[in-house]
PDB file of C-alpha atoms and ligand atoms in Angstrom:
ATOM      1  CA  UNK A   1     -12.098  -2.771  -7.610  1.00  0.00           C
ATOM      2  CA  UNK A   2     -14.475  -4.008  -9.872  1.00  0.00           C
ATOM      3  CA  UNK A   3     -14.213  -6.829 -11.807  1.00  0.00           C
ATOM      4  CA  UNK A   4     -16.765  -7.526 -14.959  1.00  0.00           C
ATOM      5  CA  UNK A   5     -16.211 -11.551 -16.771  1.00  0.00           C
ATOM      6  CA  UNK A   6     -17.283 -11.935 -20.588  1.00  0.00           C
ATOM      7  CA  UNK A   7     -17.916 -14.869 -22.692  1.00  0.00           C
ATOM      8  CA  UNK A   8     -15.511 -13.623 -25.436  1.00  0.00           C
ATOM      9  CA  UNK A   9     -13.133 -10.826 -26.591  1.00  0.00           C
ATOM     10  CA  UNK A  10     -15.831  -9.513 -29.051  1.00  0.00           C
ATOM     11  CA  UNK A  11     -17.814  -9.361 -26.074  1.00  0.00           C
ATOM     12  CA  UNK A  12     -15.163  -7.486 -23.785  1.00  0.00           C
ATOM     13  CA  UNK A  13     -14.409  -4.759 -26.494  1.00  0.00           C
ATOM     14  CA  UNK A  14     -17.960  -3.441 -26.763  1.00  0.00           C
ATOM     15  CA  UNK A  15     -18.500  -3.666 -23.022  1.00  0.00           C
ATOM     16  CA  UNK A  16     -15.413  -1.643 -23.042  1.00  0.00           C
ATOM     17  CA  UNK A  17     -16.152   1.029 -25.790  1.00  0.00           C
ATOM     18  CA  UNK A  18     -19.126   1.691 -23.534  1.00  0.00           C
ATOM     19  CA  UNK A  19     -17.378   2.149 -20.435  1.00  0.00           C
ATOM     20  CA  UNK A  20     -14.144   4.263 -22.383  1.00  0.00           C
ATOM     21  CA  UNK A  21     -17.526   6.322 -23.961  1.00  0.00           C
ATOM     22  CA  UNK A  22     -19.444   6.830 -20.918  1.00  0.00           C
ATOM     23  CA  UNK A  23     -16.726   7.871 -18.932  1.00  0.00           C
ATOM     24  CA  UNK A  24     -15.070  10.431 -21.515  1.00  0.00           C
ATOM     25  CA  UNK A  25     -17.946  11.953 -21.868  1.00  0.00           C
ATOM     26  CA  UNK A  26     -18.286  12.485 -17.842  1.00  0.00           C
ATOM     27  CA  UNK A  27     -14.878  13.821 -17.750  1.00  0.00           C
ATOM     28  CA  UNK A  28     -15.329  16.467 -20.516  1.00  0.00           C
ATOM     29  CA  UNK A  29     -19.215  17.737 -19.120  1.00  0.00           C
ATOM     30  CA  UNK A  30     -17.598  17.968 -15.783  1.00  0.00           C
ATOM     31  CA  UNK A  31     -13.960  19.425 -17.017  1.00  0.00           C
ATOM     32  CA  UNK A  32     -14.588  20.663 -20.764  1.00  0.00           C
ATOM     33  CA  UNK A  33     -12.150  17.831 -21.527  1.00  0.00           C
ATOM     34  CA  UNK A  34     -10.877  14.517 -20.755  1.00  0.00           C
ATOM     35  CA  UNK A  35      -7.346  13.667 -20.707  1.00  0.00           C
ATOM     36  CA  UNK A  36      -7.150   9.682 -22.124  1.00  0.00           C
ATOM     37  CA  UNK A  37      -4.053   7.373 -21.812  1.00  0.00           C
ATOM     38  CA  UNK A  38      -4.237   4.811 -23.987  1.00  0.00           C
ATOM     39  CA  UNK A  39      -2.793   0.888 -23.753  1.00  0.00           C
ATOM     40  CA  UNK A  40      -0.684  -0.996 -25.955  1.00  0.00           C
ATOM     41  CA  UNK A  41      -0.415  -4.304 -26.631  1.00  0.00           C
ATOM     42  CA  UNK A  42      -2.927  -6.138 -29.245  1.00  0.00           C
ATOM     43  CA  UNK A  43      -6.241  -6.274 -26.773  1.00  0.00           C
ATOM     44  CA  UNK A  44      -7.086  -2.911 -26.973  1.00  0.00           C
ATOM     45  CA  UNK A  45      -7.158  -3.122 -31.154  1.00  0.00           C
ATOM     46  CA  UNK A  46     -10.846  -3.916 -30.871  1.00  0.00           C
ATOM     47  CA  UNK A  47     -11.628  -1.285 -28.238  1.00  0.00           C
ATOM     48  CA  UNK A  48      -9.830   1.190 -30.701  1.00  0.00           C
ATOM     49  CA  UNK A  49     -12.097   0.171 -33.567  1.00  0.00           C
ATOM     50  CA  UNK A  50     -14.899   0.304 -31.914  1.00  0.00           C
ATOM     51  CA  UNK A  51     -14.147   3.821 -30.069  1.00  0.00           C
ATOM     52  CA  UNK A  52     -13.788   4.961 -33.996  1.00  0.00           C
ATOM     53  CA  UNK A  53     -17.004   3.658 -35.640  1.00  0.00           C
ATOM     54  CA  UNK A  54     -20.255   4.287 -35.292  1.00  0.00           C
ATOM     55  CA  UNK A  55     -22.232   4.397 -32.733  1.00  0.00           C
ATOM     56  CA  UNK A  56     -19.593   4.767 -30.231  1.00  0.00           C
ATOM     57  CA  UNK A  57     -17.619   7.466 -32.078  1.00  0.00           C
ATOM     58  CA  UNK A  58     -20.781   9.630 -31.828  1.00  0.00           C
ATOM     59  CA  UNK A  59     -20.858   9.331 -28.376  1.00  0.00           C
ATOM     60  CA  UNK A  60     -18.845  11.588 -27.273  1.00  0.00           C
ATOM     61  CA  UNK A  61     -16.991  14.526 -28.392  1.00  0.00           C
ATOM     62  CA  UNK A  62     -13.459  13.611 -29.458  1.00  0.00           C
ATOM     63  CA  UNK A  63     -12.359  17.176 -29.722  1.00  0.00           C
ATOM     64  CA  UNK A  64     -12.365  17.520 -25.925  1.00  0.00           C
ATOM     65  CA  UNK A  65     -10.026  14.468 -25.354  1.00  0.00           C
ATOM     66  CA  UNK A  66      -6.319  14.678 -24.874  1.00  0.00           C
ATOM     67  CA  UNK A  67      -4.363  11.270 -25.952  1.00  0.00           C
ATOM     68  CA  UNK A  68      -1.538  10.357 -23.901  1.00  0.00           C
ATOM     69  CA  UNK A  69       0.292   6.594 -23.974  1.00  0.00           C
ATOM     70  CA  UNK A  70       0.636   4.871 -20.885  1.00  0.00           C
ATOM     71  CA  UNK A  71       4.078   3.262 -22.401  1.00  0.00           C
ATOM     72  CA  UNK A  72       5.636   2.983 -25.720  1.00  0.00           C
ATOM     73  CA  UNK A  73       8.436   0.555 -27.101  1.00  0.00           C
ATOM     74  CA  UNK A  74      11.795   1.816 -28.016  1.00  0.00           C
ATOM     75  CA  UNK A  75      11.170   2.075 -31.783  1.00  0.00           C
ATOM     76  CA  UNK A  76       9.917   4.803 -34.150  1.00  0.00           C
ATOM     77  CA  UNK A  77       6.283   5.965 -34.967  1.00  0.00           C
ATOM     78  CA  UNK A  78       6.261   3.586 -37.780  1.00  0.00           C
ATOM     79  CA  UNK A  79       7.543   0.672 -36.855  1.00  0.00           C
ATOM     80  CA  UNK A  80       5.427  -2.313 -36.160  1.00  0.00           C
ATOM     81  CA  UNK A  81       5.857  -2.278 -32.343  1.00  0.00           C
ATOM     82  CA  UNK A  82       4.816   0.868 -32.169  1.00  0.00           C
ATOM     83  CA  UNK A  83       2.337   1.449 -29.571  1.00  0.00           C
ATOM     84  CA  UNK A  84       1.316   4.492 -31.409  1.00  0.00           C
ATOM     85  CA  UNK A  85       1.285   3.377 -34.710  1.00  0.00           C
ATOM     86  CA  UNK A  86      -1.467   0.498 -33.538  1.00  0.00           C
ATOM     87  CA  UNK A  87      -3.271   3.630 -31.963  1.00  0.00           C
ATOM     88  CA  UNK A  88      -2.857   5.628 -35.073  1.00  0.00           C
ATOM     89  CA  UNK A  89      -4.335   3.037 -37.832  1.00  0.00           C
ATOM     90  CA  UNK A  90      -7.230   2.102 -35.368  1.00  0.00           C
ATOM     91  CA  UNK A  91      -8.525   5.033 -33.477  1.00  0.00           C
ATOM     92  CA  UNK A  92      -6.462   8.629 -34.284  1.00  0.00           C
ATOM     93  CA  UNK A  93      -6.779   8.259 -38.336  1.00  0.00           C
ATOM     94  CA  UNK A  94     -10.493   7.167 -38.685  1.00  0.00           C
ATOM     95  CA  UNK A  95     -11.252  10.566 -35.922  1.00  0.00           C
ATOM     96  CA  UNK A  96      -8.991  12.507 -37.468  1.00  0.00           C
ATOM     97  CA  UNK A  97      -7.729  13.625 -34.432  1.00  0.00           C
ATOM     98  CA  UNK A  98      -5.199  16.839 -34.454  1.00  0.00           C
ATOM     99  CA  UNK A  99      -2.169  16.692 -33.610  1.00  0.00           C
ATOM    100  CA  UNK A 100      -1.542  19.440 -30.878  1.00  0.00           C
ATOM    101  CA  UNK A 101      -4.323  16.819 -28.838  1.00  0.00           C
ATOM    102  CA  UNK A 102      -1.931  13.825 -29.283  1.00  0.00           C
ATOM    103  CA  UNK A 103       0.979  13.289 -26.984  1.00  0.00           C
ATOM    104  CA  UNK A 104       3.260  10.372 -28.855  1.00  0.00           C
ATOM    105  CA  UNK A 105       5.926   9.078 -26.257  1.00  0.00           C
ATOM    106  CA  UNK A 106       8.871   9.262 -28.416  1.00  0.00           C
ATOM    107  CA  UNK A 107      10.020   5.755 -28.499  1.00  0.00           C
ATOM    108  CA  UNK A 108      12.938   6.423 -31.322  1.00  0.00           C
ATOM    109  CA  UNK A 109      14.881   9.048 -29.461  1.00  0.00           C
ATOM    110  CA  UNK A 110      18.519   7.874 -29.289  1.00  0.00           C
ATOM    111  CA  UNK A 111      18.558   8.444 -25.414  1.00  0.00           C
ATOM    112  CA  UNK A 112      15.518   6.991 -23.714  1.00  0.00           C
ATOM    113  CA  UNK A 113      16.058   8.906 -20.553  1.00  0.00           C
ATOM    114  CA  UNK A 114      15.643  11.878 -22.247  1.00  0.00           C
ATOM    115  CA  UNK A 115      12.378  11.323 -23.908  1.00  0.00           C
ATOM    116  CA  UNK A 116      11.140  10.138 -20.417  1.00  0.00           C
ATOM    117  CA  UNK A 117      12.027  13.392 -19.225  1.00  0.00           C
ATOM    118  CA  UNK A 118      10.887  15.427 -22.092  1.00  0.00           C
ATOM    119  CA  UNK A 119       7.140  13.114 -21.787  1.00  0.00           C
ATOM    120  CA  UNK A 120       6.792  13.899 -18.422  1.00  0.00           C
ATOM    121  CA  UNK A 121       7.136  17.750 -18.684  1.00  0.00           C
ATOM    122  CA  UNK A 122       4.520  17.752 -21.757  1.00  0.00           C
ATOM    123  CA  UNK A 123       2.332  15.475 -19.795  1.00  0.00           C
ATOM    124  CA  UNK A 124       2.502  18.400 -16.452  1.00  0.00           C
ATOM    125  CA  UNK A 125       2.164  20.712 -18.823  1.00  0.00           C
ATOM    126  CA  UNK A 126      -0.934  19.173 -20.167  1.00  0.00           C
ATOM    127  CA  UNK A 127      -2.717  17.739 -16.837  1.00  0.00           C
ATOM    128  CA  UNK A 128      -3.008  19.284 -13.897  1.00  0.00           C
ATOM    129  CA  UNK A 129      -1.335  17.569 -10.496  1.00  0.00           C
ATOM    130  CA  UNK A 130      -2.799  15.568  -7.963  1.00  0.00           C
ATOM    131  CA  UNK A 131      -2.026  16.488  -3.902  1.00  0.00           C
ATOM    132  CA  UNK A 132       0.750  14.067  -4.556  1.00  0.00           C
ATOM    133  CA  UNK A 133       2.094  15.698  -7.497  1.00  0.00           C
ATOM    134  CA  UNK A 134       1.078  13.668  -9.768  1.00  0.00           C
ATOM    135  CA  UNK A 135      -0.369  14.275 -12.986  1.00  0.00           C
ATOM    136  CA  UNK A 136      -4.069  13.518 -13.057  1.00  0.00           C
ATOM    137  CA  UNK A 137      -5.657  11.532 -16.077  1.00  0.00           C
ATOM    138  CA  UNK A 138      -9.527  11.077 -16.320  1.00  0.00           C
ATOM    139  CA  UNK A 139      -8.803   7.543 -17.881  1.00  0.00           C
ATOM    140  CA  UNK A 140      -6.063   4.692 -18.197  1.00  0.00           C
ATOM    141  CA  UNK A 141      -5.990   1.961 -20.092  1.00  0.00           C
ATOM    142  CA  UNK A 142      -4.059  -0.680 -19.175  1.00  0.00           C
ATOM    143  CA  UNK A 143      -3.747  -3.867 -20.135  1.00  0.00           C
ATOM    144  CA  UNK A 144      -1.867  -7.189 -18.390  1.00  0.00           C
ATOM    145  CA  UNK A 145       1.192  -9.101 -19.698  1.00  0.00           C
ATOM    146  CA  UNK A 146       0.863 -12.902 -18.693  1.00  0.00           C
ATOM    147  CA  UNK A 147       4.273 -12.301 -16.325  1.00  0.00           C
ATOM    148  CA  UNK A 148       2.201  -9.755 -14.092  1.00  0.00           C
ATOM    149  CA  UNK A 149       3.110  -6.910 -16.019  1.00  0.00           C
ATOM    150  CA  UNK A 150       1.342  -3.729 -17.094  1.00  0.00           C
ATOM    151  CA  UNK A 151       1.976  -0.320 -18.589  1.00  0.00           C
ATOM    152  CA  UNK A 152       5.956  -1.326 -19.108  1.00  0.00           C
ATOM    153  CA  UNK A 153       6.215  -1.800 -15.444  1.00  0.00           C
ATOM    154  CA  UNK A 154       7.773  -5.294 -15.657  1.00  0.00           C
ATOM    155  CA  UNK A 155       8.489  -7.878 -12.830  1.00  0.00           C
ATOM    156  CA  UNK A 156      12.251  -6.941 -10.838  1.00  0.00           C
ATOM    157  CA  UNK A 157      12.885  -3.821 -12.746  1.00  0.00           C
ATOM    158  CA  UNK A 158      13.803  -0.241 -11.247  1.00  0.00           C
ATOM    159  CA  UNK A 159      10.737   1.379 -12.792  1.00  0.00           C
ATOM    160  CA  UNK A 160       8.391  -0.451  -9.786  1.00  0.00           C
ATOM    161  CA  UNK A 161       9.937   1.669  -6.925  1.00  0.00           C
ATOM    162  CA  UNK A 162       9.989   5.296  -8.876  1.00  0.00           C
ATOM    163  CA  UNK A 163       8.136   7.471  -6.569  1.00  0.00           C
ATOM    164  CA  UNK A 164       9.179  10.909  -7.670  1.00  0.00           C
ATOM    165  CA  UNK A 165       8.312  10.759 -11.479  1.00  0.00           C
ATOM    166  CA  UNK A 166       5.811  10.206 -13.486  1.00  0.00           C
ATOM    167  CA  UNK A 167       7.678   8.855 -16.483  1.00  0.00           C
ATOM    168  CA  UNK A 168      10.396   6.830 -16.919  1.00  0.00           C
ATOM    169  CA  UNK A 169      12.838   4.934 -19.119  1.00  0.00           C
ATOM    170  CA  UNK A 170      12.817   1.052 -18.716  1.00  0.00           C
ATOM    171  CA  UNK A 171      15.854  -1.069 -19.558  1.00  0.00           C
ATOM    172  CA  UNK A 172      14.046  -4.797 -19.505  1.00  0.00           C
ATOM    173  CA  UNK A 173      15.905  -8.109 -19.892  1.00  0.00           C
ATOM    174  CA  UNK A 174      15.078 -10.245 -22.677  1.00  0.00           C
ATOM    175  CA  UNK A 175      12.347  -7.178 -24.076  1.00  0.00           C
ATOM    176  CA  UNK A 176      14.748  -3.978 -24.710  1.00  0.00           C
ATOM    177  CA  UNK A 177      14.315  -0.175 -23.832  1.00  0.00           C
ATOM    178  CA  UNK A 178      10.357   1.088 -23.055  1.00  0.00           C
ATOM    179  CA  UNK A 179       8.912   4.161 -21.848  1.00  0.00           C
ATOM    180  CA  UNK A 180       6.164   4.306 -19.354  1.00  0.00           C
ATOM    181  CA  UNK A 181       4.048   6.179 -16.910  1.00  0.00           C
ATOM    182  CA  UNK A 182       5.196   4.947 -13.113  1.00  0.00           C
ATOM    183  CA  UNK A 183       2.430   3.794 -10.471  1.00  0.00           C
ATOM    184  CA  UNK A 184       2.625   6.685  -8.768  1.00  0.00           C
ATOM    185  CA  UNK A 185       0.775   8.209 -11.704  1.00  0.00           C
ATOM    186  CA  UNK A 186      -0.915   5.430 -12.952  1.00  0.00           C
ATOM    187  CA  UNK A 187      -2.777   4.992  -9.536  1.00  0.00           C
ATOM    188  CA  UNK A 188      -3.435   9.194  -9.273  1.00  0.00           C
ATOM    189  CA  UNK A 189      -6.090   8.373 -12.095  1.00  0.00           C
ATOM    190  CA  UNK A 190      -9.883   8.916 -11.822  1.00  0.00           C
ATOM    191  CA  UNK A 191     -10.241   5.738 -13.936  1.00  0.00           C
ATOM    192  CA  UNK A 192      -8.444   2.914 -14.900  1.00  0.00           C
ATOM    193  CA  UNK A 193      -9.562   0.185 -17.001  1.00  0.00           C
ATOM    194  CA  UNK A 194      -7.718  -2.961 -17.331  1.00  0.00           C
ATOM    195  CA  UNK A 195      -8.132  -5.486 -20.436  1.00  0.00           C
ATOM    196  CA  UNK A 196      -7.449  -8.981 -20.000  1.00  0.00           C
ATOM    197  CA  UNK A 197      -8.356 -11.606 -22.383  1.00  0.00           C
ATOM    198  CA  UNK A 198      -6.825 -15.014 -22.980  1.00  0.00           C
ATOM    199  CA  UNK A 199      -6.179 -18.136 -21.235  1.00  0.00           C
ATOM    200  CA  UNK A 200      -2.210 -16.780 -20.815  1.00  0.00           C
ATOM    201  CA  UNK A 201      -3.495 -14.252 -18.691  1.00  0.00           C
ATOM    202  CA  UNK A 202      -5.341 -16.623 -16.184  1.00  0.00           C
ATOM    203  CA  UNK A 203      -2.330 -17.054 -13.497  1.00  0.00           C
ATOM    204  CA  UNK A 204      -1.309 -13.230 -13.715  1.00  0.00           C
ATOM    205  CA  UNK A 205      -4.745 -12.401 -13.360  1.00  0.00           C
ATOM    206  CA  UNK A 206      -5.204 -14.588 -10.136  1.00  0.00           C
ATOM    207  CA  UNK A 207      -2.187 -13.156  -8.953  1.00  0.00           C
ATOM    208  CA  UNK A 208      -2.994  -9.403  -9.510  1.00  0.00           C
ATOM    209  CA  UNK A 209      -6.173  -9.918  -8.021  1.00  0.00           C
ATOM    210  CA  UNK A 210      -5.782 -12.248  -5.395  1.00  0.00           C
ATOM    211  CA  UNK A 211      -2.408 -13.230  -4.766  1.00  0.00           C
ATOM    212  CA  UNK A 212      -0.283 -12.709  -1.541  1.00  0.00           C
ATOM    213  CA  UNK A 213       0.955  -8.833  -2.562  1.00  0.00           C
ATOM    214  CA  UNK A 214       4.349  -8.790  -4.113  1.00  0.00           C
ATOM    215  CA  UNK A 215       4.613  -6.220  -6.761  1.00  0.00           C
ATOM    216  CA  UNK A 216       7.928  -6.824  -7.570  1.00  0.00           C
ATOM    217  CA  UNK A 217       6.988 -10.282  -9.134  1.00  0.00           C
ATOM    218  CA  UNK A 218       3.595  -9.311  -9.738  1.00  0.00           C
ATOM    219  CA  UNK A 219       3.749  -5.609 -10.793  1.00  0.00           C
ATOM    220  CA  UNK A 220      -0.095  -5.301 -11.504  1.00  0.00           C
ATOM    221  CA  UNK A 221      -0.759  -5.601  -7.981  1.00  0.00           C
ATOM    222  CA  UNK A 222      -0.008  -2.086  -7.473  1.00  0.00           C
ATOM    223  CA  UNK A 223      -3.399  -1.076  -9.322  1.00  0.00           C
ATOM    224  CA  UNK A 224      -4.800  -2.229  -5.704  1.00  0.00           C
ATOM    225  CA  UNK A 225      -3.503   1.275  -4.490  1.00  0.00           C
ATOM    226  CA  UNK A 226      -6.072   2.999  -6.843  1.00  0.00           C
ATOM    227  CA  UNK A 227      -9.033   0.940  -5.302  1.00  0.00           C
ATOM    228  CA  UNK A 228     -12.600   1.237  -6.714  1.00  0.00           C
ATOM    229  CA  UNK A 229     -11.350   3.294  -9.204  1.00  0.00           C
ATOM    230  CA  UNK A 230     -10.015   0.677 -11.070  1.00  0.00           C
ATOM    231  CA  UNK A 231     -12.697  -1.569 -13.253  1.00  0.00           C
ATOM    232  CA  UNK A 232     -10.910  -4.937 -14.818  1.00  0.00           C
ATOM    233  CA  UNK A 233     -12.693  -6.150 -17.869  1.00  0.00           C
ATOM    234  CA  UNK A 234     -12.010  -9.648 -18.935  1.00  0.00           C
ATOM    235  CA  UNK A 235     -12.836 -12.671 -21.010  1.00  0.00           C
ATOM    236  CA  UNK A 236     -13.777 -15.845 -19.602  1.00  0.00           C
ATOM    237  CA  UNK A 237     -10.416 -17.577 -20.052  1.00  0.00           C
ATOM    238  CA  UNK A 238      -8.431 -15.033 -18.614  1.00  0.00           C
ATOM    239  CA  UNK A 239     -10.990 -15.455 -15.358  1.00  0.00           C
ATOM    240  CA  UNK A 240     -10.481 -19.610 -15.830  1.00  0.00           C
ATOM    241  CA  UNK A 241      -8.457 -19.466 -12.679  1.00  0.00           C
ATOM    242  CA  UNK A 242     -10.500 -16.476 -10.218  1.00  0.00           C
ATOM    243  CA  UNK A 243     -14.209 -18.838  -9.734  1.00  0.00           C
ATOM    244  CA  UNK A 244     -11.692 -22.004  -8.362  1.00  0.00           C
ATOM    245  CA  UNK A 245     -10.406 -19.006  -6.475  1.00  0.00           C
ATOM    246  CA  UNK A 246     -13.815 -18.714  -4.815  1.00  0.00           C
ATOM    247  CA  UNK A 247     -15.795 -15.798  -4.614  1.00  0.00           C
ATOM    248  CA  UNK A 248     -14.150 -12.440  -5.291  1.00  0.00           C
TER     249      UNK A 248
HETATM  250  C1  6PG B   1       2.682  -2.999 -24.261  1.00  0.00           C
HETATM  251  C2  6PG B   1       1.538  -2.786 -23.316  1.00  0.00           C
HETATM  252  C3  6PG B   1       1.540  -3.899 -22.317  1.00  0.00           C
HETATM  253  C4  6PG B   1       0.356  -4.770 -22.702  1.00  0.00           C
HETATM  254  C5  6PG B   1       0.474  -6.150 -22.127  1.00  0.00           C
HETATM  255  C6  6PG B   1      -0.615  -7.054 -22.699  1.00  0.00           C
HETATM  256  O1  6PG B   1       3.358  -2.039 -24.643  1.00  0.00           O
HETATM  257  O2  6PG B   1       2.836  -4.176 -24.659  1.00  0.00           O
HETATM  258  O3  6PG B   1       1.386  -1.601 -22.830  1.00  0.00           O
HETATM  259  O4  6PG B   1       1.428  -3.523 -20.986  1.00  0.00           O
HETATM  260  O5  6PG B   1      -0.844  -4.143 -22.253  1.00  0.00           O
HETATM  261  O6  6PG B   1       1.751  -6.653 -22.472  1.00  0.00           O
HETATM  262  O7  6PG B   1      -0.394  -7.139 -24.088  1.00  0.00           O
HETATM  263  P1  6PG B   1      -1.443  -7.875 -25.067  1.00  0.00           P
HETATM  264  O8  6PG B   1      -2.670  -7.041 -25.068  1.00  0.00           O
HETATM  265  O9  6PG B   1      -0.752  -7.885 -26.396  1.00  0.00           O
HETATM  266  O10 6PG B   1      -1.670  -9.250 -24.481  1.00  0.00           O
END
């Protein structure tokens, strides 16, 4: 695990266009392509506008990268929840990225099990397994909900002990109906990179990182499984509570 601290947000976003950059453009020299699944949530906004403008967006080619969603609410393409709809304004529209290269999670179908199901056999039909039969992304982006949550794998639900899929439907208390990607395929990636920024995030941070492992109240714990292969960016707040936790 790796674990970079930065004075601000502003600061966090570039470092983090330049790692999203650097490692696309591994992925599709070594594989022709690069198979991206992006994070919702407001901290990636700034990583998305960055990833669109220059110099970044010339950095790598964005014809050779797949976009998948690593979860998606359970509303329409347009609403304002929409996972994909913050994607689309900040990142697909400026590339003008095609369709056919753009998996949406389909957040407004009537039964949510269903679009799980139908997500998960576009996403094998669009990245190849793992040994564990999971599908294989070059890069996740995650981020970190301040109760220990990521993707839509929240604290007590049934989503943290899927092992068999790689997509599921996610009734949560208090929240509503989500989609997301399981650990099992989360931690089958060749990256992941996990945004955390805000003082909120300091204790859920701690805990992900540090704390005495229990996933089911601390669901972000799990990335542990994917080892050095996971980098954690984060802003100085967020990390208030990691230098009284001593050295990491
Ligand atoms: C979502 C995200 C979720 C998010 C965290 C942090 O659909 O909300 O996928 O996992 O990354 O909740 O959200 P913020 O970036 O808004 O703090």
């Amino acid at each position: 695990m790796d674990l970079r601290i930065f004075d601000s947000e502003a600061d966090l976003a570039a470092a983090a266009a330049d790692l999203v950059a650097s490692t696309a453009r591994r992925a599709v020299e070594a594989r022709t392509r690069c198979t991206l699944a992006l994070s919702g949530g407001s901290t990636p906004r700034a990583l998305y506008e960055r990833l669109a403008a220059p110099p970044v967006r010339d950095e790598l080619w964005w014809d050779s990268v797949e976009v998948f969603w690593g979860d998606e609410r359970a509303v329409g393409p347009d609403h304002p929840d929409s996972n994909y709809r913050m994607a689309r304004e900040t990142l697909l529209e400026p590339l003008g990225l095609e369709s056919a290269r753009v998996h949406r999670m389909r957040g407004e179908a009537e039964e949510l099990w269903q679009a799980a199901a139908d997500y998960e056999r576009e996403l094998r039909e669009a990245v190849a397994d793992s040994a564990a039969g999971m599908p294989v992304f070059d890069l996740v982006l995650l981020g970190l909900g301040s109760d220990g949550h990521t993707a839509s794998l929240f604290p007590g639900t049934t989503a943290l002990r899927e092992t068999d899929r790689a997509v599921v439907a996610s009734e949560v208390p208090g929240i509503g109906g989500r989609l997301t990607l399981t650990f099992p395929a989360l931690v089958e990636a060749r990256a992941l990179v996990v945004l955390v920024a805000g003082g909120s995030k300091a204790e859920a941070l701690e805990a992900a990182l540090h704390g005495p492992f229990d996933p089911e109240r601390w669901p972000a714990q799990r990335l542990r499984e994917a080892g050095d292969r996971v980098t954690w960016l984060v802003d100085r707040a967020a990390a208030r509570r990691l230098s009284e936790a001593g050295p990491l």
